[in-house]
PDB file of C-alpha atoms and ligand atoms in Angstrom:
ATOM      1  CA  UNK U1343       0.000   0.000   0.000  1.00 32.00           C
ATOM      2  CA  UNK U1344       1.522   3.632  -0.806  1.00 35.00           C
ATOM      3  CA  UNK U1345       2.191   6.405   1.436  1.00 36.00           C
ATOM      4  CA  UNK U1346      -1.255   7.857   3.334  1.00 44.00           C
ATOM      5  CA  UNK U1347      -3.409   5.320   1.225  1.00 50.00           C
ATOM      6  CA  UNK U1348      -6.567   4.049   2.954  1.00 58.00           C
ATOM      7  CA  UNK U1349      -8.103   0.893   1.571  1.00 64.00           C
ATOM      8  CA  UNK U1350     -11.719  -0.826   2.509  1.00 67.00           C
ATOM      9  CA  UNK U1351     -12.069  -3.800   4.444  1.00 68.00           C
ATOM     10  CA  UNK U1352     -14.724  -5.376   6.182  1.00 71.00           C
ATOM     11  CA  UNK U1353     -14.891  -5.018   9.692  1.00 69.00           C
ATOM     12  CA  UNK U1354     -14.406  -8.888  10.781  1.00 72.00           C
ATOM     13  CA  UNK U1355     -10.043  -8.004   9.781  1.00 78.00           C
ATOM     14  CA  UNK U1356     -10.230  -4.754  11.855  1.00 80.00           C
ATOM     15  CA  UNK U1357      -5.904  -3.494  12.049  1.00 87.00           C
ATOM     16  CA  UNK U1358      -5.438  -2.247  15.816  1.00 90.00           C
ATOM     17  CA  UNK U1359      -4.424   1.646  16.105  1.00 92.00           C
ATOM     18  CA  UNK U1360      -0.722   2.313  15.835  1.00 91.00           C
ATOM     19  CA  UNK U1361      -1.499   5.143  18.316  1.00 90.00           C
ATOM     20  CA  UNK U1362      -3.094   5.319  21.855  1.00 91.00           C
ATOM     21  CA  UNK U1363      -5.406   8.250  21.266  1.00 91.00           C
ATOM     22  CA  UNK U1364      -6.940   6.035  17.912  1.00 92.00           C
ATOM     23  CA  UNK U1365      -7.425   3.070  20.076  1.00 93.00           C
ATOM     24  CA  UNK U1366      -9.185   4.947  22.734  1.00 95.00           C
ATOM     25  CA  UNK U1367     -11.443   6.588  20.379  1.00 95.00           C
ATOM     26  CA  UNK U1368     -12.007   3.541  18.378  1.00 93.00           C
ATOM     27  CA  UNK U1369     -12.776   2.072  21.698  1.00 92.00           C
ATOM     28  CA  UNK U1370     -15.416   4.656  22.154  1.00 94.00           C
ATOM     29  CA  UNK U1371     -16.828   3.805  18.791  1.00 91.00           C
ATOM     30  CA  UNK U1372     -16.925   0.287  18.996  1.00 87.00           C
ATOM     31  CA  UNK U1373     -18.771   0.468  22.358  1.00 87.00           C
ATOM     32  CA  UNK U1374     -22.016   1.687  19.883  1.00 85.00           C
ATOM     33  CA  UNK U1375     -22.345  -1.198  18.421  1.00 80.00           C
ATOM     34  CA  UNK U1376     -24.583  -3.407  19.506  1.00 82.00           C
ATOM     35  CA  UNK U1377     -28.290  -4.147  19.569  1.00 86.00           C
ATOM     36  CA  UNK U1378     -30.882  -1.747  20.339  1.00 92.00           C
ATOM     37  CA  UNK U1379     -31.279  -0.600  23.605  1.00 92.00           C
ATOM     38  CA  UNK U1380     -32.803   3.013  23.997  1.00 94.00           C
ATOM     39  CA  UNK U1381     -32.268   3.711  27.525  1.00 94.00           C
ATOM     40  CA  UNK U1382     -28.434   2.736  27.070  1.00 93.00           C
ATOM     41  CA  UNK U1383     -27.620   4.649  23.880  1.00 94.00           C
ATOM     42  CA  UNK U1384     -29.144   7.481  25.313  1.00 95.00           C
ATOM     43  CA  UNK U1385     -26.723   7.518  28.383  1.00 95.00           C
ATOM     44  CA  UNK U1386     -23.750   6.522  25.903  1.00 95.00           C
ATOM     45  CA  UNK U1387     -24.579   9.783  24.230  1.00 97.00           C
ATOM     46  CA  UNK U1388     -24.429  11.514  27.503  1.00 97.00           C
ATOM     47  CA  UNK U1389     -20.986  10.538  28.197  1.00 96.00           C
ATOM     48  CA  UNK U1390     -19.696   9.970  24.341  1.00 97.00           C
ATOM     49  CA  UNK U1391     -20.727  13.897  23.545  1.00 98.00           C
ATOM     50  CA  UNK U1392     -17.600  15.356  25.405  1.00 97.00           C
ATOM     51  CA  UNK U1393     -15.323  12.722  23.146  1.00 97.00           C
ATOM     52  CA  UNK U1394     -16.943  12.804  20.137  1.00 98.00           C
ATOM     53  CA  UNK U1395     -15.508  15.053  18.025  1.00 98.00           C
ATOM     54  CA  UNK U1396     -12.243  14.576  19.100  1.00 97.00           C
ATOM     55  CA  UNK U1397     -13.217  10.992  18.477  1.00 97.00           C
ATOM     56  CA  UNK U1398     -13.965  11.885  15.245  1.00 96.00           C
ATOM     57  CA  UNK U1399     -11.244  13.812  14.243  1.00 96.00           C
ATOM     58  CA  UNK U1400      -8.559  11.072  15.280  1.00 95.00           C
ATOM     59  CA  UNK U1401     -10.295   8.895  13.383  1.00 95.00           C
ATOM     60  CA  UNK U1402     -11.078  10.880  10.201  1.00 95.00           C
ATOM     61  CA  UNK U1403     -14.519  10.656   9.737  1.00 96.00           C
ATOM     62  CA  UNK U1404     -15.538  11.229   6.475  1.00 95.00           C
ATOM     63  CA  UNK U1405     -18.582  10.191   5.870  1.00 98.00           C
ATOM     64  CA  UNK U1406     -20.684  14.138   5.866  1.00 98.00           C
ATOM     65  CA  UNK U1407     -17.940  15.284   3.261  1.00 98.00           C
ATOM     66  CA  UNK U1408     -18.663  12.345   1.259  1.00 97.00           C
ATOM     67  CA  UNK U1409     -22.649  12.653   1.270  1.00 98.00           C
ATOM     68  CA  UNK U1410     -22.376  16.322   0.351  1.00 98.00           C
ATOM     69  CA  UNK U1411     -20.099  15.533  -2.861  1.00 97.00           C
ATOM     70  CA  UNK U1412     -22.670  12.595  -3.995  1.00 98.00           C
ATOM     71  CA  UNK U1413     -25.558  14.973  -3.385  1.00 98.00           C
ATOM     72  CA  UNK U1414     -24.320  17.727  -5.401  1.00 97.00           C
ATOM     73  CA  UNK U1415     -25.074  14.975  -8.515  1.00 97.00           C
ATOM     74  CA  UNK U1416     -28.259  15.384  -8.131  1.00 98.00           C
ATOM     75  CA  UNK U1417     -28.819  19.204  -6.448  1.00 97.00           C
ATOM     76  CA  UNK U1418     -27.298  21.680  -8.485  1.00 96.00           C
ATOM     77  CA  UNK U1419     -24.924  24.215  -6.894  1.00 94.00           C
ATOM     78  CA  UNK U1420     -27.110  26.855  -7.825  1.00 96.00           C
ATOM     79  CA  UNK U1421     -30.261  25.001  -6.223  1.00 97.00           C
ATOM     80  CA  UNK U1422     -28.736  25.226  -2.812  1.00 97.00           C
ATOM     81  CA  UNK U1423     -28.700  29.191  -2.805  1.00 96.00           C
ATOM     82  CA  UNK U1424     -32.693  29.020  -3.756  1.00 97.00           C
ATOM     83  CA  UNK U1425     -34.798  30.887  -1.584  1.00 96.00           C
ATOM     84  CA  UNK U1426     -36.630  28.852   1.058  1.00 97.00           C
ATOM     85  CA  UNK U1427     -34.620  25.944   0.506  1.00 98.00           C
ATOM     86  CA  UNK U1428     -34.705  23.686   3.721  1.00 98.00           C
ATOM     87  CA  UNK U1429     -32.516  20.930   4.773  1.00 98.00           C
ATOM     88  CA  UNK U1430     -33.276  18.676   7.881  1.00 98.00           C
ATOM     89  CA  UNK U1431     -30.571  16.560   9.477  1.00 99.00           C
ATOM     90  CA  UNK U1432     -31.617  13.581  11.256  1.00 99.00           C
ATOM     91  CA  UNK U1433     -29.821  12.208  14.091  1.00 98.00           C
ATOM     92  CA  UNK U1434     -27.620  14.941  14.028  1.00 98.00           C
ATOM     93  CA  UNK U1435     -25.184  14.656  17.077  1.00 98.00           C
ATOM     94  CA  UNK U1436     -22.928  17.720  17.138  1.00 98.00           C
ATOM     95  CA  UNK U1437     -23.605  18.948  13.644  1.00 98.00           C
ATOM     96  CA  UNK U1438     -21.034  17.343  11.500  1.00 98.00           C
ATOM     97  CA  UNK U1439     -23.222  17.384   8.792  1.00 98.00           C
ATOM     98  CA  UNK U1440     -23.928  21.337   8.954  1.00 98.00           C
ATOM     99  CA  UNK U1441     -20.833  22.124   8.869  1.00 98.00           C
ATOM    100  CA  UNK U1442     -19.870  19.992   5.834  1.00 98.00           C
ATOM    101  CA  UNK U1443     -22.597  21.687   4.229  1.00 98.00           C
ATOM    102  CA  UNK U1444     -21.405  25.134   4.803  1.00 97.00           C
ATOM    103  CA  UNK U1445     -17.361  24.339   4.494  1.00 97.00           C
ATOM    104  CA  UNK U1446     -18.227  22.199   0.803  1.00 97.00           C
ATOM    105  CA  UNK U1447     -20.933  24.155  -0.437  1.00 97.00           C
ATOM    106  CA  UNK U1448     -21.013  27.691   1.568  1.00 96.00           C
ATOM    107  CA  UNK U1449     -24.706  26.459   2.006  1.00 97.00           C
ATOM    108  CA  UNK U1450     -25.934  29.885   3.796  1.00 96.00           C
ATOM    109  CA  UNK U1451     -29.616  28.162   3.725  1.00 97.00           C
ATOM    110  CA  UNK U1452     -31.955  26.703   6.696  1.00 98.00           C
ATOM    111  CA  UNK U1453     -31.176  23.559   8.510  1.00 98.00           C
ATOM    112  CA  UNK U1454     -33.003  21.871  11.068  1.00 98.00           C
ATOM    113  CA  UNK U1455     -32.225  18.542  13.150  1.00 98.00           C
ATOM    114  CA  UNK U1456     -33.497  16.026  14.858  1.00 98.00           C
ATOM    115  CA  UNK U1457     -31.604  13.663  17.644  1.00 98.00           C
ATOM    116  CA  UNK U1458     -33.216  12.373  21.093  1.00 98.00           C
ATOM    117  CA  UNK U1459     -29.702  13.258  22.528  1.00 98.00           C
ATOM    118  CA  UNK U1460     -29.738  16.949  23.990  1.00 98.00           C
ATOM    119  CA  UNK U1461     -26.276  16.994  25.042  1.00 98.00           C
ATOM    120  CA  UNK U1462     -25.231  16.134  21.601  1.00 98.00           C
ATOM    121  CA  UNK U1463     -27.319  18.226  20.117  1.00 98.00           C
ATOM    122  CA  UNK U1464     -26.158  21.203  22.432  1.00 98.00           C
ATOM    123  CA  UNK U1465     -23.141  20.896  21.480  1.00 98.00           C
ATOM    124  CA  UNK U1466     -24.808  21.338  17.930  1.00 98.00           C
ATOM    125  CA  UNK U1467     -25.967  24.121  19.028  1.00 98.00           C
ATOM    126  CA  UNK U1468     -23.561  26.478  20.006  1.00 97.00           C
ATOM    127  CA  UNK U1469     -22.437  26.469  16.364  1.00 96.00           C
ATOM    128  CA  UNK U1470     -25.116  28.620  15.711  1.00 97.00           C
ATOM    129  CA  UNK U1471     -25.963  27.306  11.884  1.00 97.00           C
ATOM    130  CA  UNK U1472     -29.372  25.238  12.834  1.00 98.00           C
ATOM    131  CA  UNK U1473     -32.457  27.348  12.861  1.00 98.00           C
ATOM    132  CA  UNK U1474     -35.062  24.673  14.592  1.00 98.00           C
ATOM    133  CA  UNK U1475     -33.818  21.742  16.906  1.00 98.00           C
ATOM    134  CA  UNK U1476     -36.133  19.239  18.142  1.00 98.00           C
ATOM    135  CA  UNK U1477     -35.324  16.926  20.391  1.00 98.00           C
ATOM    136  CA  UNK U1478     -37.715  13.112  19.490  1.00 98.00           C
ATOM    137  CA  UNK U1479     -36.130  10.071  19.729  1.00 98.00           C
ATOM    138  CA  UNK U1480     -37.387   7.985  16.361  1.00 98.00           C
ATOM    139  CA  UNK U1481     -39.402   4.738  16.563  1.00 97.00           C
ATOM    140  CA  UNK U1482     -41.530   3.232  13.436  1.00 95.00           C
ATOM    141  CA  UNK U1483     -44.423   4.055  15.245  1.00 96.00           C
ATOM    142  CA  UNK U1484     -43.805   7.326  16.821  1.00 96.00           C
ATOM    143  CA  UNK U1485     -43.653   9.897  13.984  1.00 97.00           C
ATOM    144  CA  UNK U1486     -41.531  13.112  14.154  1.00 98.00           C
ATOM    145  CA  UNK U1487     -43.798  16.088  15.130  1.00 98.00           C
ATOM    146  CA  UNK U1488     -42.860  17.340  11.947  1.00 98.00           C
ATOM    147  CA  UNK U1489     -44.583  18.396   8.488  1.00 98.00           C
ATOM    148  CA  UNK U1490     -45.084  16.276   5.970  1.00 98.00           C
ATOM    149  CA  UNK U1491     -43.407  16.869   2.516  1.00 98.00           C
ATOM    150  CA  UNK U1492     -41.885  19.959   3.858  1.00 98.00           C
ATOM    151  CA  UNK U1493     -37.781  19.738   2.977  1.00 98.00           C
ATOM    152  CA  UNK U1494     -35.761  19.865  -0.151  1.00 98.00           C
ATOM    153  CA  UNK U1495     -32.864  17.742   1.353  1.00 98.00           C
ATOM    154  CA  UNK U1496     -33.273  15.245   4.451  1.00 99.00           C
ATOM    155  CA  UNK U1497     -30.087  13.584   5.833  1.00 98.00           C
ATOM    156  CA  UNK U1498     -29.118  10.957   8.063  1.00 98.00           C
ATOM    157  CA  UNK U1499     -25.810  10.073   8.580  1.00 98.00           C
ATOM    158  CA  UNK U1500     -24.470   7.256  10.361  1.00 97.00           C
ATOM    159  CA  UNK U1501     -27.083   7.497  12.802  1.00 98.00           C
ATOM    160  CA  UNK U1502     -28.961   4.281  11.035  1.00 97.00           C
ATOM    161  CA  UNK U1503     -27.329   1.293  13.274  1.00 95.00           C
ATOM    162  CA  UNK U1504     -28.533  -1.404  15.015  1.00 93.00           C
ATOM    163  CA  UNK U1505     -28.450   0.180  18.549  1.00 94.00           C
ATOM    164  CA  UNK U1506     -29.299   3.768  16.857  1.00 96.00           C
ATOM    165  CA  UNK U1507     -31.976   4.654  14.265  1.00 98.00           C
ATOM    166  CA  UNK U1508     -34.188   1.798  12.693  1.00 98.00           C
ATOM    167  CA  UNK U1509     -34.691   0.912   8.909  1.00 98.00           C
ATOM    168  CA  UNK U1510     -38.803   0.850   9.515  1.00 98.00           C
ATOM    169  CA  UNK U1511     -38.185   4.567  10.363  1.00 98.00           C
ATOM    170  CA  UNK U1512     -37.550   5.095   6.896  1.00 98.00           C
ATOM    171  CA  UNK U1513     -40.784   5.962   5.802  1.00 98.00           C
ATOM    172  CA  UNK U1514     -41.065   8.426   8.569  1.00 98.00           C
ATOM    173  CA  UNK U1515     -38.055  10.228   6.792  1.00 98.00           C
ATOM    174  CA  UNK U1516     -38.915   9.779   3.570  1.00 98.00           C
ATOM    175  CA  UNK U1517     -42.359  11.493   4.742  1.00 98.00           C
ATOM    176  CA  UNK U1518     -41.248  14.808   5.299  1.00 98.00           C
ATOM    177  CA  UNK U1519     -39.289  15.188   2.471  1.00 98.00           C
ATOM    178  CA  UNK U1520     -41.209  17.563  -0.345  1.00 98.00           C
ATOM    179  CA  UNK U1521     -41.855  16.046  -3.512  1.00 98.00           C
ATOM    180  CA  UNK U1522     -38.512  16.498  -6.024  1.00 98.00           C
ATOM    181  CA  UNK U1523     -36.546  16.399  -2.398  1.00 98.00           C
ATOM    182  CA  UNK U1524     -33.559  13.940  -1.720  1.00 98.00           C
ATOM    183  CA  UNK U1525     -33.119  11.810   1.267  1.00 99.00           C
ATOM    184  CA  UNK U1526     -29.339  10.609   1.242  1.00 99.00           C
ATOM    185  CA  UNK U1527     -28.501   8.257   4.209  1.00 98.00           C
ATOM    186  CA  UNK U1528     -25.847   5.622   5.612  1.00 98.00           C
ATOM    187  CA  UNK U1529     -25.608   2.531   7.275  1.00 96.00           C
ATOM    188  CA  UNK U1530     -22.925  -0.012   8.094  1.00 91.00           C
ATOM    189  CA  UNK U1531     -20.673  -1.545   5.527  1.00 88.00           C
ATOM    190  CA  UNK U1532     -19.634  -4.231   7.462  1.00 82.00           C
ATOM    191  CA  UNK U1533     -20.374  -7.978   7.615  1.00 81.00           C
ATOM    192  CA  UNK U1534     -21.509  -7.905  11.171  1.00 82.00           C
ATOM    193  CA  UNK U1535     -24.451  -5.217   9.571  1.00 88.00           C
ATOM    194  CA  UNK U1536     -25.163  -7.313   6.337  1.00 89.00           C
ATOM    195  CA  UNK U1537     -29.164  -8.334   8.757  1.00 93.00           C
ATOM    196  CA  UNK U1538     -29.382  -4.878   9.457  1.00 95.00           C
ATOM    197  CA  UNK U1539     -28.408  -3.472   5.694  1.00 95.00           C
ATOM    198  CA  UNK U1540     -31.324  -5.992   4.228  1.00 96.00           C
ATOM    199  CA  UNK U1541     -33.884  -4.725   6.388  1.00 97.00           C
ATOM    200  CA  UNK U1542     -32.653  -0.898   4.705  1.00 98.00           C
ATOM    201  CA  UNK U1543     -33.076  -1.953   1.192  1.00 97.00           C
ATOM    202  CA  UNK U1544     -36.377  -3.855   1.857  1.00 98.00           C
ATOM    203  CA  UNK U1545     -37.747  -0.579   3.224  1.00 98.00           C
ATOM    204  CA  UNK U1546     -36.333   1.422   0.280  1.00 98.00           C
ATOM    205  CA  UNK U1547     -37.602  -1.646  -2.186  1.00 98.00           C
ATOM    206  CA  UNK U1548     -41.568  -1.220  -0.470  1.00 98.00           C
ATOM    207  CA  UNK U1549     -40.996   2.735  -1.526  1.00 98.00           C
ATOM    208  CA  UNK U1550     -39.948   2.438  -4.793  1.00 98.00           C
ATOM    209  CA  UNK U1551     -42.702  -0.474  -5.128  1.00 98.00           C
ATOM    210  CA  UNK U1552     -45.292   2.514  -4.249  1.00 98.00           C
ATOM    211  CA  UNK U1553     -43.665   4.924  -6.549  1.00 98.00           C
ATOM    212  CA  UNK U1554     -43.339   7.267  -3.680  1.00 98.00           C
ATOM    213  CA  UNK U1555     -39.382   7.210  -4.266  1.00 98.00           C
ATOM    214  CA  UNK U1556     -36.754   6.543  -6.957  1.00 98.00           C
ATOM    215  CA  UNK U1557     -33.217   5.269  -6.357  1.00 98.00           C
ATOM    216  CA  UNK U1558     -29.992   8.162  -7.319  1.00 98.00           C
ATOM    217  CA  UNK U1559     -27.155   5.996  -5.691  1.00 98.00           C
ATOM    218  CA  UNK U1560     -25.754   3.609  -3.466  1.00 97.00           C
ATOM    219  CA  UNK U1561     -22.137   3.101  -3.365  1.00 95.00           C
ATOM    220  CA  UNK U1562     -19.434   2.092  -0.418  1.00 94.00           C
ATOM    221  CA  UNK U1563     -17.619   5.131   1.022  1.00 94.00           C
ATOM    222  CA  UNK U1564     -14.775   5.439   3.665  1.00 92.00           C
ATOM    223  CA  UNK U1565     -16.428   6.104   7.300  1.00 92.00           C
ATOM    224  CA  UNK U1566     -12.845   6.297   9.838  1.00 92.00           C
ATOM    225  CA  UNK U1567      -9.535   5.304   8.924  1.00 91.00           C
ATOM    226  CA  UNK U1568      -6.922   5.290  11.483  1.00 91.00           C
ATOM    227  CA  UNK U1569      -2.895   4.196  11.230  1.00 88.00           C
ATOM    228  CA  UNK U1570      -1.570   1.112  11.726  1.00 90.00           C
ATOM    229  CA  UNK U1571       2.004   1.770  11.577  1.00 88.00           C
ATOM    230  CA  UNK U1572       3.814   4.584  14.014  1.00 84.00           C
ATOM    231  CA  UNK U1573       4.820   5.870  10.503  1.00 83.00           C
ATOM    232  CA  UNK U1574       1.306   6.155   9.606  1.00 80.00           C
ATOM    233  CA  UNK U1575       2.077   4.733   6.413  1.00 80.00           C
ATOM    234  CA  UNK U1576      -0.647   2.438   6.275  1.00 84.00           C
ATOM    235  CA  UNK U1577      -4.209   3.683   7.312  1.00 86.00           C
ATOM    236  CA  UNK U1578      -6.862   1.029   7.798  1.00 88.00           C
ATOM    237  CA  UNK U1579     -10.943   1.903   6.878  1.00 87.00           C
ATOM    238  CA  UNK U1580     -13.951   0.637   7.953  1.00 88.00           C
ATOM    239  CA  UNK U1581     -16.885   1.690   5.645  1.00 90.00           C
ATOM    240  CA  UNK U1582     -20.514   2.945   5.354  1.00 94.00           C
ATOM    241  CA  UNK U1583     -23.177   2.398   2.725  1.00 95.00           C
ATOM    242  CA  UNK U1584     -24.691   5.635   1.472  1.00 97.00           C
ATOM    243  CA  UNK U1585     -28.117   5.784  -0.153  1.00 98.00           C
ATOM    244  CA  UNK U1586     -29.986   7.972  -1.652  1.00 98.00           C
ATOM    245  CA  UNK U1587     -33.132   8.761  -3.248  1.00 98.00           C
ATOM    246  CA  UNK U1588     -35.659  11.528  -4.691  1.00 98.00           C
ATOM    247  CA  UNK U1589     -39.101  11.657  -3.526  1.00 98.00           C
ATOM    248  CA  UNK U1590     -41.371  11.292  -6.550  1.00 98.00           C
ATOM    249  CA  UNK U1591     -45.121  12.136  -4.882  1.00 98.00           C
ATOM    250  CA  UNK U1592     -46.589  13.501  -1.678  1.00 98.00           C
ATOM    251  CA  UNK U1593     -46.484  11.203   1.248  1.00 96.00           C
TER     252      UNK U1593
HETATM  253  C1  LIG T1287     -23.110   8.432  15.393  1.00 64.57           C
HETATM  254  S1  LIG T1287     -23.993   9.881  15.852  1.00 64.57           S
HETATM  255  C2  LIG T1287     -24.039  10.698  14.278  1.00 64.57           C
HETATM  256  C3  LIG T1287     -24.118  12.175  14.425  1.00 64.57           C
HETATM  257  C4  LIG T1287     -23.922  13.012  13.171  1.00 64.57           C
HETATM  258  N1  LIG T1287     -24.945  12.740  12.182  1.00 64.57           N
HETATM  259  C5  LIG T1287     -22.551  12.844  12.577  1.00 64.57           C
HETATM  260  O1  LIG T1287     -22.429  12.524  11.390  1.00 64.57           O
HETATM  261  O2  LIG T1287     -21.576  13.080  13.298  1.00 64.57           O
HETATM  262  C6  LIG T1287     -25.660   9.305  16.072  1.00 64.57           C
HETATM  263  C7  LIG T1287     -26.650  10.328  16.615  1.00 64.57           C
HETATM  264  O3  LIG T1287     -27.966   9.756  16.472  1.00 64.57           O
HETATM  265  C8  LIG T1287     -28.713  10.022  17.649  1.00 64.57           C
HETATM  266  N2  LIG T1287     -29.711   8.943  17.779  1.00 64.57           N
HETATM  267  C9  LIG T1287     -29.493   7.647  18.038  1.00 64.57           C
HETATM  268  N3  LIG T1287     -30.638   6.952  18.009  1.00 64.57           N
HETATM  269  C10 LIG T1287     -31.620   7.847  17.733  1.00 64.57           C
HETATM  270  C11 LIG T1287     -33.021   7.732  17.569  1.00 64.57           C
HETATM  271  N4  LIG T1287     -33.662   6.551  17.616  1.00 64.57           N
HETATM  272  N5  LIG T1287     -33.721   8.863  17.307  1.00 64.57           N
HETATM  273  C12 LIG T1287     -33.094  10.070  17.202  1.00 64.57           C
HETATM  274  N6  LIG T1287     -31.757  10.218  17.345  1.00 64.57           N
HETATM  275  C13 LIG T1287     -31.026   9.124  17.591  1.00 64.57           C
HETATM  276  C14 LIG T1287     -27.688  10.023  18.772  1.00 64.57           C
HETATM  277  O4  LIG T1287     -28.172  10.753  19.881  1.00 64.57           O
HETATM  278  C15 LIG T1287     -26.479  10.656  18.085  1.00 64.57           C
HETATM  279  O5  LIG T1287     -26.454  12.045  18.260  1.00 64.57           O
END
């Protein structure tokens, strides 16, 4: 592998850190994975909040850079500056996303979010780009107190895992996006979340079915990468799956 290169693998040959600030924050990662539990995710958000972005950082998340380049396929440049165009982040923790979204496309427009986690989201907060926050925490049969058909762009990134967000919320999200919209999510690329990743596409299948949404992409993309050599000549990856699709009719 050359100098700096980061290559995809699945999860089940995960390299070990080279450094002791990756493996803690790795650590820290790792601990979210697991099966759905909302009382203890919640309280792993308390405590993960002051980490995260450090977390983050070490680890080189990627994953809100790479949404915004594979949206701008399918949103013009121009479209972003429109008047009254309206974004809504789901599951937004500390407001990655935003700030992708302002640093990639100097997207000056509205954003909302939605996360069940306050302290995440006041760390969001104090960035000052989000107009409305709400604070729901999703279930497939607990809508968000939210419009229907209301946003141009809905996002959700890395927020759909098994101990996080729910594929049968999907139609939820796909609801308040307005007609002509995108919704552009991720889940795990990983072996361990191949269960999990069917239950995604059968949700996004039943849409299509109902000609409520067509399919724009769906492609592997880098989610952290850490080194594995003090050098940090070799950097190892573990991936996401990004999705995403245009709302074709009111739901
Ligand atoms: C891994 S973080 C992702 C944050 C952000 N989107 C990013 O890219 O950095 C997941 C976020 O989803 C939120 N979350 C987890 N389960 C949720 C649920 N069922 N409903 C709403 N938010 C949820 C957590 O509180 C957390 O802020």
């Amino acid at each position: 592998m050359s100098a700096g290169s980061t290559k995809i693998v699945p999860d089940s040959q995960w390299k070990a850190p080279a450094t002791d600030s990756a493996k803690e924050s790795l650590t820290r990662v790792q601990n979210i994975i697991g099966d759905f539990d909302p009382d203890h995710t919640m309280k792993y958000y308390d405590h993960w909040s002051q980490h995260y972005e450090e977390d983050l950082k070490v680890l080189d998340y990627t994953v809100p850079d790479e949404m915004v380049e594979a949206m701008r396929k399918f949103i013009s440049d121009d479209d972003w500056k429109l008047d009254g165009f309206q974004v809504l982040d789901i599951g937004l923790g500390t407001g990655q996303m935003a700030e992708a979204l302002q640093k990639h496309l100097e997207y000056r427009g509205h954003i909302d979010g939605v996360d069940a986690n306050e302290k995440m989201m006041e760390k969001a907060r104090t960035k000052g780009i989000y107009r409305d926050l709400v604070q729901h925490f999703l279930l497939s049969d607990s809508p968000m107190p939210l419009h229907s058909n209301k946003y141009n762009v809905v996002v959700c990134c890395c927020s759909m895992v098994p101990a996080l967000i729910q594929p049968e919320c999907i139609p939820d999200m796909a609801r308040v996006v307005k007609p002509g919209g995108i919704f552009f999510f991720t889940t795990r690329s990983t072996d361990g979340n191949i269960g999990f990743r069917d239950r995604v596409e059968s949700q996004l299948d039943k849409l299509e079915k109902e000609g409520c949404v067509e399919k724009l992409t769906s492609k592997v993309i880098p989610q952290y990468s850490w080194p594995t050599t003090e050098d940090e000549k070799e950097k190892h990856c573990i991936s996401a799956m990004l999705y995403g699709v245009r709302k074709l009719k009111e739901t």
